[in-house]
XYZ file of N, CA and C in Angstrom:
246
model
N 80.382 -15.681 116.324
C 81.005 -15.805 117.618
C 82.485 -15.486 117.517
N 82.952 -14.681 118.408
C 84.382 -14.391 118.487
C 85.088 -15.510 119.247
N 86.275 -15.873 118.793
C 87.067 -16.871 119.509
C 87.349 -16.383 120.921
N 87.246 -17.277 121.875
C 87.550 -16.944 123.257
C 86.413 -16.310 124.031
N 85.295 -15.995 123.390
C 84.152 -15.397 124.075
C 83.270 -16.492 124.663
N 82.745 -16.240 125.855
C 81.834 -17.187 126.488
C 80.451 -17.093 125.868
N 79.754 -18.213 125.850
C 78.367 -18.264 125.420
C 77.645 -19.274 126.308
N 76.435 -18.943 126.687
C 75.614 -19.831 127.495
C 74.573 -20.473 126.584
N 74.318 -21.746 126.817
C 73.318 -22.488 126.055
C 72.284 -23.047 127.022
N 71.034 -23.114 126.557
C 69.958 -23.634 127.402
C 68.965 -24.361 126.519
N 68.336 -25.372 127.062
C 67.243 -26.051 126.372
C 66.113 -26.250 127.373
N 64.904 -25.942 126.950
C 63.707 -26.175 127.756
C 62.888 -27.256 127.067
N 62.511 -28.276 127.832
C 61.735 -29.385 127.287
C 60.473 -29.549 128.118
N 59.334 -29.548 127.460
C 58.044 -29.813 128.095
C 57.350 -30.875 127.258
N 57.307 -32.084 127.810
C 56.774 -33.191 127.016
C 57.692 -33.419 125.834
N 57.155 -33.304 124.640
C 57.964 -33.438 123.424
C 58.399 -32.092 122.857
N 57.809 -30.997 123.368
C 58.138 -29.659 122.859
C 59.481 -29.196 123.405
N 60.362 -28.779 122.507
C 61.729 -28.421 122.864
C 62.101 -27.068 122.272
N 62.759 -26.227 123.065
C 63.232 -24.932 122.585
C 64.665 -24.730 123.058
N 65.564 -24.409 122.130
C 66.960 -24.105 122.457
C 67.136 -22.593 122.559
N 68.093 -22.159 123.407
C 68.362 -20.748 123.670
C 69.862 -20.524 123.770
N 70.308 -19.278 123.546
C 71.707 -18.891 123.743
C 71.758 -17.513 124.383
N 72.896 -17.213 125.034
C 73.077 -15.928 125.703
C 74.563 -15.591 125.749
N 74.869 -14.308 125.714
C 76.253 -13.853 125.867
C 76.588 -13.486 127.308
N 75.546 -13.351 128.168
C 75.794 -12.958 129.553
C 75.199 -13.924 130.581
N 74.498 -14.957 130.136
C 73.888 -15.908 131.057
C 72.614 -15.406 131.703
N 72.133 -14.228 131.268
C 70.916 -13.649 131.835
C 69.843 -13.432 130.774
N 70.217 -12.773 129.684
C 69.275 -12.482 128.602
C 69.470 -13.512 127.491
N 68.476 -14.382 127.310
C 68.574 -15.471 126.340
C 67.760 -15.173 125.086
N 68.259 -15.656 123.956
C 67.605 -15.522 122.654
C 67.279 -16.928 122.166
N 66.042 -17.126 121.708
C 65.675 -18.462 121.235
C 66.365 -18.791 119.916
N 66.638 -20.078 119.721
C 67.282 -20.569 118.503
C 66.248 -21.383 117.740
N 65.737 -20.841 116.662
C 64.794 -21.580 115.831
C 63.457 -21.812 116.511
N 62.608 -22.614 115.867
C 61.263 -22.864 116.386
C 61.250 -23.961 117.453
N 60.132 -24.055 118.175
C 59.889 -25.181 119.074
C 59.703 -26.413 118.198
N 60.332 -27.528 118.589
C 60.177 -28.731 117.780
C 59.999 -29.962 118.655
N 59.652 -31.071 118.030
C 59.383 -32.347 118.684
C 60.697 -33.064 118.973
N 61.078 -33.154 120.253
C 62.367 -33.749 120.621
C 62.411 -35.256 120.413
N 61.278 -35.902 120.251
C 61.306 -37.358 120.069
C 62.092 -37.740 118.818
N 62.234 -36.814 117.887
C 63.000 -37.091 116.669
C 64.501 -37.117 116.922
N 64.952 -36.685 118.106
C 66.367 -36.745 118.453
C 66.735 -38.058 119.135
N 65.769 -38.932 119.301
C 66.033 -40.222 119.930
C 67.068 -41.006 119.144
N 67.842 -41.830 119.863
C 68.818 -42.681 119.187
C 68.148 -43.743 118.324
N 66.885 -44.015 118.601
C 66.123 -44.985 117.811
C 64.753 -44.385 117.504
N 64.712 -43.305 116.737
C 63.462 -42.600 116.452
C 62.396 -43.563 115.952
N 61.226 -43.443 116.543
C 60.123 -44.335 116.192
C 58.848 -43.534 116.043
N 58.083 -43.841 115.051
C 56.815 -43.140 114.864
C 55.768 -43.598 115.867
N 56.025 -44.681 116.600
C 55.063 -45.193 117.571
C 55.372 -44.767 118.997
N 56.476 -44.051 119.224
C 56.791 -43.479 120.523
C 57.353 -44.431 121.555
N 58.034 -45.490 121.160
C 58.641 -46.388 122.133
C 59.726 -45.658 122.920
N 59.802 -45.950 124.202
C 60.789 -45.324 125.079
C 62.127 -46.020 124.913
N 63.172 -45.268 124.598
C 64.492 -45.869 124.381
C 65.459 -45.578 125.523
N 64.996 -44.909 126.556
C 65.864 -44.619 127.691
C 66.181 -43.141 127.786
N 66.542 -42.718 128.975
C 66.855 -41.319 129.224
C 68.358 -41.100 129.135
N 68.753 -40.063 128.412
C 70.162 -39.685 128.379
C 70.265 -38.186 128.186
N 71.249 -37.585 128.842
C 71.450 -36.140 128.791
C 72.936 -35.892 128.572
N 73.267 -34.943 127.715
C 74.664 -34.627 127.479
C 74.812 -33.374 126.649
N 76.030 -33.038 126.334
C 76.310 -31.859 125.528
C 77.434 -32.198 124.553
N 77.291 -31.714 123.344
C 78.299 -31.978 122.319
C 78.349 -30.806 121.348
N 79.383 -30.741 120.571
C 79.523 -29.702 119.557
C 80.221 -30.307 118.357
N 79.712 -30.033 117.174
C 80.331 -30.583 115.975
C 80.520 -29.530 114.899
N 81.661 -29.522 114.276
C 81.969 -28.629 113.161
C 81.729 -29.417 111.881
N 80.531 -29.304 111.339
C 80.157 -30.103 110.179
C 80.735 -29.579 108.872
N 81.256 -28.361 108.873
C 81.796 -27.785 107.639
C 83.253 -28.192 107.399
N 84.129 -27.885 108.361
C 85.562 -28.126 108.143
C 86.150 -29.177 109.089
N 85.364 -29.617 110.067
C 85.818 -30.614 111.043
C 87.118 -30.193 111.728
N 87.278 -28.884 111.956
C 88.523 -28.401 112.545
C 88.306 -27.540 113.793
N 87.101 -27.052 114.030
C 86.850 -26.179 115.181
C 86.406 -27.008 116.377
N 86.690 -26.508 117.565
C 86.330 -27.211 118.792
C 85.588 -26.270 119.736
N 85.001 -26.838 120.760
C 84.351 -26.061 121.814
C 84.770 -26.636 123.154
N 84.993 -25.760 124.127
C 85.302 -26.173 125.494
C 84.103 -25.829 126.364
N 83.644 -26.780 127.150
C 82.512 -26.565 128.041
C 83.024 -26.510 129.469
N 82.740 -25.398 130.170
C 83.197 -25.227 131.544
C 82.326 -25.973 132.547
N 81.044 -26.058 132.267
C 80.164 -26.788 133.173
C 78.901 -27.203 132.438
N 78.213 -28.172 133.031
C 76.937 -28.664 132.525
C 76.027 -28.795 133.732
N 74.901 -28.105 133.717
C 73.984 -28.086 134.851
C 72.624 -28.570 134.379
N 72.041 -29.500 135.098
C 70.755 -30.089 134.718
C 69.755 -29.897 135.850
N 68.577 -29.361 135.528
C 67.503 -29.189 136.505
C 66.248 -29.839 135.953
N 65.641 -30.702 136.740
C 64.375 -31.331 136.340
C 63.261 -30.747 137.194
N 62.245 -30.205 136.540
C 61.064 -29.706 137.235
C 59.974 -30.760 137.112
N 59.479 -31.235 138.232
C 58.418 -32.238 138.228
C 57.095 -31.509 138.344
N 56.218 -31.780 137.389
C 54.903 -31.113 137.409
C 53.844 -32.056 137.896
C-alpha cells in the first residue's frame, strides 16, 4: 500500500462463515484469505457457542513496529435479515 492512498475494506458474515475483502476503488473487491469461523473472534471464545453479545467496530494494528497508523473516513454497517 502506498502512503496516502485510499483503500476500501469489507466483511461479509453469514452465520459463522466470514470473508474479508479489500478494494482500491470501492467497486472491484478482492478476497483476503479463506472463509473462516467468526466465532473464534469472540471476546470470550467458547467451544460450546455461548452468546457473548453483539459488537461491531473497526481497528488497525501495526504488529511489527507499532509505529504505523490508519485513518478511517467512515464506517457503514448493513444488516440483511434472511
